[in-house]
Short mmCIF file of C-alpha atoms and ligand atoms in Angstrom, two decimals:
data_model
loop_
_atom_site.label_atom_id
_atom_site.label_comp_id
_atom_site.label_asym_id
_atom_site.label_seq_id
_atom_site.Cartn_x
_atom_site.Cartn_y
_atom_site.Cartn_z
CA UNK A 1 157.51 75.99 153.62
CA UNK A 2 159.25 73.17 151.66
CA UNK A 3 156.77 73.97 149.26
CA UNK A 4 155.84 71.50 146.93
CA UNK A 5 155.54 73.38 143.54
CA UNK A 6 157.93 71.34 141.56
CA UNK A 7 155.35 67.84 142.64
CA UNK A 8 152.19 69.60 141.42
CA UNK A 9 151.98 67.49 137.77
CA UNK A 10 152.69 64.63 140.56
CA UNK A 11 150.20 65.40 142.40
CA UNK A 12 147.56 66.37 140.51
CA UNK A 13 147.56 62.83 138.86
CA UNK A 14 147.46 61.15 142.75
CA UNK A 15 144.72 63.18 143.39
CA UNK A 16 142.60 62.50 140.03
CA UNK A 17 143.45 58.57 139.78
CA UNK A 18 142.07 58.25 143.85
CA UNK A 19 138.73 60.90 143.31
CA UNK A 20 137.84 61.09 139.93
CA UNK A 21 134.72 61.84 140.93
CA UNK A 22 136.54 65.28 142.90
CA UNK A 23 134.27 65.90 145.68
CA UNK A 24 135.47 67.87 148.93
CA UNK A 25 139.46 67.76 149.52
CA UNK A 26 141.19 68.44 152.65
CA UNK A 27 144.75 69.40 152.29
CA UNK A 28 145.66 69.12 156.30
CA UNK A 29 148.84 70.60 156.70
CA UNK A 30 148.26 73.28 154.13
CA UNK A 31 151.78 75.56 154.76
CA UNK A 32 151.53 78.03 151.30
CA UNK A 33 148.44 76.82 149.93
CA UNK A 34 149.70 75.49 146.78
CA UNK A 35 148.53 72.24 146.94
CA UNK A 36 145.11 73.63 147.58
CA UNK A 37 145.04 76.15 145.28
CA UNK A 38 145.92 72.83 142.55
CA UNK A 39 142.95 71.06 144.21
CA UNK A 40 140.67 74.04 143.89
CA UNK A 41 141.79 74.52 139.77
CA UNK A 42 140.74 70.40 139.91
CA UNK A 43 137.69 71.39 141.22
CA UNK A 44 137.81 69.97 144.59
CA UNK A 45 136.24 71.77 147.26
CA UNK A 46 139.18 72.10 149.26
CA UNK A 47 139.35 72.83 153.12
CA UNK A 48 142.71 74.25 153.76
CA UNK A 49 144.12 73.18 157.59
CA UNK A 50 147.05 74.50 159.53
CA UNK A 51 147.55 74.95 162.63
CA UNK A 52 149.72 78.48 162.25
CA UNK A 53 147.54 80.77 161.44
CA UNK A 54 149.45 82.87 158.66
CA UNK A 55 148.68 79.90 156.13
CA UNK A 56 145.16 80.23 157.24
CA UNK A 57 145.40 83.96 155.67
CA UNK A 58 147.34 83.12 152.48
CA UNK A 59 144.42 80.70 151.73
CA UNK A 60 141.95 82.70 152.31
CA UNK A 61 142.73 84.71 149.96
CA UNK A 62 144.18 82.48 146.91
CA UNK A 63 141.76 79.58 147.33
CA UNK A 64 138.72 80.55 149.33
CA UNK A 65 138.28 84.04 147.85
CA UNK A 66 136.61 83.77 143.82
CA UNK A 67 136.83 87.49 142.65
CA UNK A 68 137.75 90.05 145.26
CA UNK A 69 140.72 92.10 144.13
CA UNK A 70 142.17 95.05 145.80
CA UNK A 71 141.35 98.72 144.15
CA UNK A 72 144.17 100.82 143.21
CA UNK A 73 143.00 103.11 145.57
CA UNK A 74 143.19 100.55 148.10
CA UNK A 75 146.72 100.37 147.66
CA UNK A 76 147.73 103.22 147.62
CA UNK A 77 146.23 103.83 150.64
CA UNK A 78 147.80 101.04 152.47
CA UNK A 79 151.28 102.60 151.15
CA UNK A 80 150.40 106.07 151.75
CA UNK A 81 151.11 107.71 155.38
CA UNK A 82 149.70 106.37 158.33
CA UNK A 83 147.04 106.65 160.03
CA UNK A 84 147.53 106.48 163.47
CA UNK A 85 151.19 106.43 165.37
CA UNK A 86 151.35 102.20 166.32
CA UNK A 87 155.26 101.49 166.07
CA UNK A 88 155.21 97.97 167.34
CA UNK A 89 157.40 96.59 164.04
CA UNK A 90 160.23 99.54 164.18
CA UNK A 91 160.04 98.69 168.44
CA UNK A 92 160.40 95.46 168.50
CA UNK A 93 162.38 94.37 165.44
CA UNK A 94 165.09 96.96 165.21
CA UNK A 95 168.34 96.04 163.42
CA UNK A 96 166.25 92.52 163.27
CA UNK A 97 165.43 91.72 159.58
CA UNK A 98 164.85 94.82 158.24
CA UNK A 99 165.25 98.61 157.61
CA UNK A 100 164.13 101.14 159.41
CA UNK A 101 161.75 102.00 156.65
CA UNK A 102 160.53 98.85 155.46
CA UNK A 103 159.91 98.15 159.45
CA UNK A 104 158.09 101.97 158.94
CA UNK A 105 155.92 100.67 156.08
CA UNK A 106 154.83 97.44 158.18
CA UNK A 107 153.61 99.59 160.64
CA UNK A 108 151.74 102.12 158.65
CA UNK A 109 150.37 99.31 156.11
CA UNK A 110 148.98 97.65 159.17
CA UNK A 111 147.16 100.86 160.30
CA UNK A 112 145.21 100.97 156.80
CA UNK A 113 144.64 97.37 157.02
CA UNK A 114 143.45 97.04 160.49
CA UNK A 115 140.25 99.06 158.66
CA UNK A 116 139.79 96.50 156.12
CA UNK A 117 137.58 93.54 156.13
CA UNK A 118 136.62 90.34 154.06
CA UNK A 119 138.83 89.13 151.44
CA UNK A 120 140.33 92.57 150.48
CA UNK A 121 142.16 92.15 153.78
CA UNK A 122 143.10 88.65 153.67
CA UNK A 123 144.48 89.60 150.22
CA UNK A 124 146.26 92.43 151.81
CA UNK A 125 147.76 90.61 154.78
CA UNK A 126 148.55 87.47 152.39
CA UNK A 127 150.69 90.49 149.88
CA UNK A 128 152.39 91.81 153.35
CA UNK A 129 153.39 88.17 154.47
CA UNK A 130 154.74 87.12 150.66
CA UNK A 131 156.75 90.39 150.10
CA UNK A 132 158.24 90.02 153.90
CA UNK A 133 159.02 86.22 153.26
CA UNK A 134 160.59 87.25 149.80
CA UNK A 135 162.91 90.42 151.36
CA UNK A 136 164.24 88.02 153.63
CA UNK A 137 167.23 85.69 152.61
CA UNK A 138 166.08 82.07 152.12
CA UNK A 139 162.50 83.39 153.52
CA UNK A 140 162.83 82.01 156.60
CA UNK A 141 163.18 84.11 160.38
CA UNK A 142 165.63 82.25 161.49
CA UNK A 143 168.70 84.53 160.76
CA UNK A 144 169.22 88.20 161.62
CA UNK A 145 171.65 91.14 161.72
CA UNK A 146 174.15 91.93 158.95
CA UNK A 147 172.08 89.26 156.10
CA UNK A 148 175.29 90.98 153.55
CA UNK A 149 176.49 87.24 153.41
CA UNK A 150 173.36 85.89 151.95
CA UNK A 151 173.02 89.00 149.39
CA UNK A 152 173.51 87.01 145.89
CA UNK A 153 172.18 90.27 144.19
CA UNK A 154 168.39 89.16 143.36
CA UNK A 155 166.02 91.26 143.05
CA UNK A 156 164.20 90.63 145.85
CA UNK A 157 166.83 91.24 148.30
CA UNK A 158 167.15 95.00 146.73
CA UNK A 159 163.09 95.91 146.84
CA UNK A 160 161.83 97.92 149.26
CA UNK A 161 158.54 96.22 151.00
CA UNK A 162 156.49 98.38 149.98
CA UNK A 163 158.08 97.54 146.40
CA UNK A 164 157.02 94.18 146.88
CA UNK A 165 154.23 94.65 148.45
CA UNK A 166 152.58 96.37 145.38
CA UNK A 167 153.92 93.56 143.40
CA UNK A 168 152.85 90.80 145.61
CA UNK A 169 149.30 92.31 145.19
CA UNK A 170 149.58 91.76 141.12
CA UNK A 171 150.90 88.44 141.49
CA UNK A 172 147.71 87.65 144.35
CA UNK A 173 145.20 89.38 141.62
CA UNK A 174 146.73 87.06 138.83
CA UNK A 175 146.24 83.79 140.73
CA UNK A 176 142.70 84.70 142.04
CA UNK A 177 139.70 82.85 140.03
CA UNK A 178 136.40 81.34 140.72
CA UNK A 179 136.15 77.98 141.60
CA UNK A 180 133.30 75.64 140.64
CA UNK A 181 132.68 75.00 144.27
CA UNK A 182 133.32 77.12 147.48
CA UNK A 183 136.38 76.58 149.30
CA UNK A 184 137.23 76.90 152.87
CA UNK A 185 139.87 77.52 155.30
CA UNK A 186 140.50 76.24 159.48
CA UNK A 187 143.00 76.91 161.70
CA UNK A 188 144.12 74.25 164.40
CA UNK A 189 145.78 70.53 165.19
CA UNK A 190 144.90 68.20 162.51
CA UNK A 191 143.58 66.10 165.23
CA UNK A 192 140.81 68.50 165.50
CA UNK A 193 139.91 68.43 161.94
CA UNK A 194 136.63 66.09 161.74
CA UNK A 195 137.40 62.77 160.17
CA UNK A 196 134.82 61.73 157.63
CA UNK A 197 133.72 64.65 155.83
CA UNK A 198 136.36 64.42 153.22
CA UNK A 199 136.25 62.45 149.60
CA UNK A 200 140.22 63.09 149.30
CA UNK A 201 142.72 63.74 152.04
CA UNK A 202 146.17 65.10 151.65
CA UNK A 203 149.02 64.85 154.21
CA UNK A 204 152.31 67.19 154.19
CA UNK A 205 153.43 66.38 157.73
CA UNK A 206 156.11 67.72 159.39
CA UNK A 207 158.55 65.24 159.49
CA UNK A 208 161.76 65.06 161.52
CA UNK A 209 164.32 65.88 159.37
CA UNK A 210 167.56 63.92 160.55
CA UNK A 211 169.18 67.03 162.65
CA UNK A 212 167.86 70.02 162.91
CA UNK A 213 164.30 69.80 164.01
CA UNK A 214 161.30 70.59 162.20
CA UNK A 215 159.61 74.01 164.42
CA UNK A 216 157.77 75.77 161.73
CA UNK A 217 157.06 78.64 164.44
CA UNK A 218 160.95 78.89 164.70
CA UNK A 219 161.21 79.51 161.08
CA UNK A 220 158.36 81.61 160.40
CA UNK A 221 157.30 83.35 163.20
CA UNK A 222 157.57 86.54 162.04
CA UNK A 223 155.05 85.96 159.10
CA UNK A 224 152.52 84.60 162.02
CA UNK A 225 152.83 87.73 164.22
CA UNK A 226 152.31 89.56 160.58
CA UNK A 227 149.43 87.97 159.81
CA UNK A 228 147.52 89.69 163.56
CA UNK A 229 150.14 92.47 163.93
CA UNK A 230 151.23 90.25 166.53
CA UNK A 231 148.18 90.77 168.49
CA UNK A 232 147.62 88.70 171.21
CA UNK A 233 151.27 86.98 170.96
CA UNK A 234 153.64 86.45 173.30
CA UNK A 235 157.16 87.48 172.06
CA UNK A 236 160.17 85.59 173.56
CA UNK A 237 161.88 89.10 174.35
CA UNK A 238 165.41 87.34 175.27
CA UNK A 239 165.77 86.19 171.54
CA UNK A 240 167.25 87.88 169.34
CA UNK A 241 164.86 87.44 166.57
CA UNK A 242 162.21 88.29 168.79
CA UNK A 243 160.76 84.80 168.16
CA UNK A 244 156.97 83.13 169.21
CA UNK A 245 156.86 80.26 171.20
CA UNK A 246 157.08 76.99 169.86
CA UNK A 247 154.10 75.07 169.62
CA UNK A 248 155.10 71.61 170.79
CA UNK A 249 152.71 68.51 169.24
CA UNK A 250 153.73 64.64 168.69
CA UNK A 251 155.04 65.55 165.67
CA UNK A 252 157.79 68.08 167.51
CA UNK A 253 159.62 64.67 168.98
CA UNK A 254 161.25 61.79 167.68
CA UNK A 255 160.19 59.98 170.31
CA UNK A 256 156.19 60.60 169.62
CA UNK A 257 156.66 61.25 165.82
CA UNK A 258 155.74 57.54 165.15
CA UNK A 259 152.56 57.81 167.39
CA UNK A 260 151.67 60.99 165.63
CA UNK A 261 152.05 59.40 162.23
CA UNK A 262 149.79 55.72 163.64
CA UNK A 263 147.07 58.29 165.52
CA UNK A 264 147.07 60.52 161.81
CA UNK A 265 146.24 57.52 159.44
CA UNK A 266 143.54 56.05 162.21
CA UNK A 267 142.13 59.40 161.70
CA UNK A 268 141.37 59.13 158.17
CA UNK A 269 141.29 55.82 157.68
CA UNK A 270 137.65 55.54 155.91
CA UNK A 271 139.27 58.46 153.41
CA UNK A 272 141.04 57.89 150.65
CA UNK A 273 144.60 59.44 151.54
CA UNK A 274 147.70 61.08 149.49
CA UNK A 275 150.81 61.33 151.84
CA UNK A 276 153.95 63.53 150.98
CA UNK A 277 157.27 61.81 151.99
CA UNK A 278 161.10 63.12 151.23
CA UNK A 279 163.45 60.98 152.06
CA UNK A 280 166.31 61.56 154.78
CA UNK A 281 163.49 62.20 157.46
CA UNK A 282 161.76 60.29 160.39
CA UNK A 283 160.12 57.99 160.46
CA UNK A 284 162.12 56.13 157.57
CA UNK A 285 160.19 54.95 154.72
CA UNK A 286 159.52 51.38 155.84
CA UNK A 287 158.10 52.39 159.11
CA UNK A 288 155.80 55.08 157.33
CA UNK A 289 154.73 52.79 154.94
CA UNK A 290 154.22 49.67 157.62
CA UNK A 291 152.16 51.79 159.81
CA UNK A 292 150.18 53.10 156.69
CA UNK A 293 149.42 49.52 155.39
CA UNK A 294 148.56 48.56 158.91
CA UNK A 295 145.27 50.77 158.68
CA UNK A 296 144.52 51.15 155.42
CA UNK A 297 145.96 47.96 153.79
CA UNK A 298 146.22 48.95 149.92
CA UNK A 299 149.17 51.29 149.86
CA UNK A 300 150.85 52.03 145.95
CA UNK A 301 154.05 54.64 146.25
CA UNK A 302 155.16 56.48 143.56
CA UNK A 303 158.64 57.75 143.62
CA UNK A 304 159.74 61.77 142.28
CA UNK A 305 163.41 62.37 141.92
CA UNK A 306 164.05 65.99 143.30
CA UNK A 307 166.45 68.23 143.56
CA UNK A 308 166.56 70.46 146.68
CA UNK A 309 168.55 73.72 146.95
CA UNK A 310 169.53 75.07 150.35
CA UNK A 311 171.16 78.42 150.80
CA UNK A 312 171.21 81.54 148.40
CA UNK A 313 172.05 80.55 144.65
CA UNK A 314 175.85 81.44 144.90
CA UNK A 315 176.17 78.92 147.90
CA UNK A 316 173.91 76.80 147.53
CA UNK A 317 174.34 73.47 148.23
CA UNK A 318 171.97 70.50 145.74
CA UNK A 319 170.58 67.45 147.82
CA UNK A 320 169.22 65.09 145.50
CA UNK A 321 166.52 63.24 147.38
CA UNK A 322 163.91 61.09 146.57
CA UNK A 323 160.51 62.13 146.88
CA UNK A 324 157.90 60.12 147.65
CA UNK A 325 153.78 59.95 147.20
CA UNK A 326 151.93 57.55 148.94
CA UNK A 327 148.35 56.60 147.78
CA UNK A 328 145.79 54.65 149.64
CA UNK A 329 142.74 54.22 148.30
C1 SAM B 401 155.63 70.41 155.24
S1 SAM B 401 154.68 71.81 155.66
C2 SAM B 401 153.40 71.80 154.47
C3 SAM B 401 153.85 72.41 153.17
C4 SAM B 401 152.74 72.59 152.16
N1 SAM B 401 152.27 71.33 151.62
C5 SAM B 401 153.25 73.47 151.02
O1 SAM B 401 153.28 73.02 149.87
O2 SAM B 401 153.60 74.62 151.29
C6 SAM B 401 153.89 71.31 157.12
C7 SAM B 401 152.84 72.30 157.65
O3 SAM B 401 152.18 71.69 158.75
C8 SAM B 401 151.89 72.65 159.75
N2 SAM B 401 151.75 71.86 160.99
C9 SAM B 401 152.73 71.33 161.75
N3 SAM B 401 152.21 70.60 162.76
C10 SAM B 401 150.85 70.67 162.62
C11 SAM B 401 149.76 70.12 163.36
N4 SAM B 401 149.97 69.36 164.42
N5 SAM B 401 148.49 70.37 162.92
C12 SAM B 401 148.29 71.15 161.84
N6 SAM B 401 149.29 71.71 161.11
C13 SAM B 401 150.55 71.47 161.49
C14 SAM B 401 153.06 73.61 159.69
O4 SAM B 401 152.66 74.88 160.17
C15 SAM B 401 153.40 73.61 158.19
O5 SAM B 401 152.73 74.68 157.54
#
C-alpha cells in the first residue's frame, strides 16, 4: 500500500525530534501498519486509522495485540478440512486470481476462523490477507486471468496459500511484542477521528497520483472482502475481478483533493503533525506546503531520495522520486 518501509530510519527521527516526550500517536491513514508498528517499538501509544477495514485487522494484530500467538494446533486446524460446506471464494472468484484449491483453502480456513475470537483471529485473518496479497503478482487486485506474464519465478508466486499462510503466521508471531503502552485500532474517514487527543499525528494521504487515480478499494478489494469473508459487501458482479465499490471522499477528486488536504490540517492543527509526500502527485509540493504553513505556520521539510519499482523484478521499471517529510511542530 505504497508502503513506507524503506522511510522508517526517516521517520522515526521526525517522530522523536517533534514528541520526545512520546505520548499517544495517531497514524491516520494507517494502510499496512508499519508506521504504527515503528511508533509502537518508540513507545507511542499509537491509534491506527483507516477507513478500509482490512488495515484495521492487520493492526490489530501486529500493533494492538502484546502476546497472543496462534497454537500449532490452531493451525492446523484452520488448514485441515472444513467444517461446514460455505463456497463463496471458489463461487465467486473462479479463474479470478487463484486456483481452484487455494480458492478451496480460503473457504475452509474461513470456516475454522469464523469460530475464533480476540487476537488469535485477527492474527489469523491478518496471515490470510498477507499470504493472499503475496500469491498475487505485484499484490494488488487489480489484474486477473492468465497472471503467466507477471511470473518472474519468486517464490511467492509458486506457494500454495495455505503454504503461505503457515508462513505468514511465523512471520506475524516474530513481529508480535509487548508494548509499554496499549495500542489501539478505528476504522472510518479521518474526518471522524477526534482532533485533540493526539501528542503526534501522522498523515499518509492518498494523493492523486498524476494519471491513474488513487482508489485503494480498486486495488485491494479483495483483501477487504477477506478480512469479513465478504460479509455484508456488495460485489460489483459485472466486473471481472468481482470488485467492491469504490468509496468516493474529497480525496477521490482532483477537483476536492485541495479542500481535503486545507479541511485535514484544520483538523489537527493544535497537534504536532508529520506529513508523507512523494513527488509526481497532487497537490504539487508548493500548494501542500502553502496550505500547511497557512494553519500551522512553522513548517521544516526534509527531503528522502527513493527509488520506486513498479512491475515484477524482470520488468520492472525504477522511478526515482523524491520523497518528502513534512514536520510541523
Ligand atoms: C498511502 S496509503 C497509507 C500507507 C501506509 N502509511 C503504509 O505504510 O502502508 C493511504 C491509506 O489511506 C486510506 N484512506 C484513503 N482515504 C481515506 C480516508 N478518507 N479516511 C481514512 N483512510 C483513508 C487508504 O485505505 C490507504 O490505506
Amino acid at each position: 500500500m505504497g508502503s513506507k518501509h524503506r522511510l522508517l530510519p526517516h521517520l522515526a527521527q521526525a517522530f522523536a525530534d517533534l514528541a520526545p516526550g512520546r505520548g499517544r500517536a495517531l497514524d491516520a491513514f494507517s494502510g499496512s501498519g508499519v508506521v504504527s508498528y515503528l511508533l509502537k517499538h518508540q513507545g507511542f501509544a499509537v491509534r491506527s486509522n483507516d477507513y478500509l477495514g482490512f488495515p484495521g485487522v492487520v493492526a490489530a494484530a501486529g500493533v494492538v495485540n502484546d502476546d497472543v500467538r496462534l497454537t500449532d494446533e490452531d493451525v492446523e486446524r484452520i488448514c485441515s478440512p472444513a467444517l461446514d460446506d460455505r463456497d463463496f471464494c471458489r463461487r465467486t472468484f473462479d479463474g479470478v486470481f487463484f486456483t481452484p484449491d487455494d480458492l478451496a483453502f480460503l473457504d475452509s480456513a474461513w470456516s475454522h476462523v469464523a469460530t475464533m475470537s480476540g487476537h488469535a483471529r485477527s492474527v489469523a485473518v491478518a496471515a490470510l490477507c498477507l499470504a493472499a496479497a503475496r500469491r498475487q503478482p505485484r499484490g494488488v487486485f487489480t489484474i486477473s486471468g492468465d497472471l503467466s506474464r507477471y511470473d518472474d519465478g519468486r517464490r511467492d508466486l509458486r506457494l500454495s496459500l495455505r503454504e503461505h499462510f503457515v508462513e505468514r503466521v511465523a512471520d506475524y508471531h516474530r513481529a508480535v511484542f509487548t508494548g509499554p503502552v496499549p495500542c489501539s485500532v478505528s476504522t472510518g474517514e479521518v474526518g471522524e477521528v477526534e482532533p485533540g487527543a493526539w501528542d503526534l499525528v501522522y498523515l499518509d494521504p492518498p494523493y492523486a497520483p498524476v494519471s491513474d487515480d488513487n482508489d485503494y478499494t480498486k486495488r485491494f478489494h479483495f483483501l477487504e472482502g477477506l478480512s469479513r469473508y465478504w460479509e455484508g459487501d456488495e460485489i460489483m458482479w459485472e466486473t471481472r475481478t468481482r470488485k467492491l465499490p469504490k468509496r468516493v471522499t474529497k480525496f477521490s477528486s482532483r477537483r476536492t483533493i485541495e479542500a481535503a488536504f486545507g479541511e485535514l490540517f484544520e483538523q489537527f492543527r493544535a497537534v504536532p503533525l508529520v506529513l508523507s509526500y512523494s513527488s509526481h502527485a497532487l497537490p504539487d509540493r508548493a500548494t501542500l506546503e502553502g496550505l500547511l504553513r497557512e494553519v500551522k505556520g512553522e513548517v521544516e521539510v526534509r527531503t528522502v531520495p527513493h527509488t520506486y519499482s513498479y512491475g515484477t523484478h524482470r520488468t520492472a521499471v525504477r522511478r526515482r522520486v523524491d520523497e518528502l517529510l513534512l514536520l510541523a511542530p
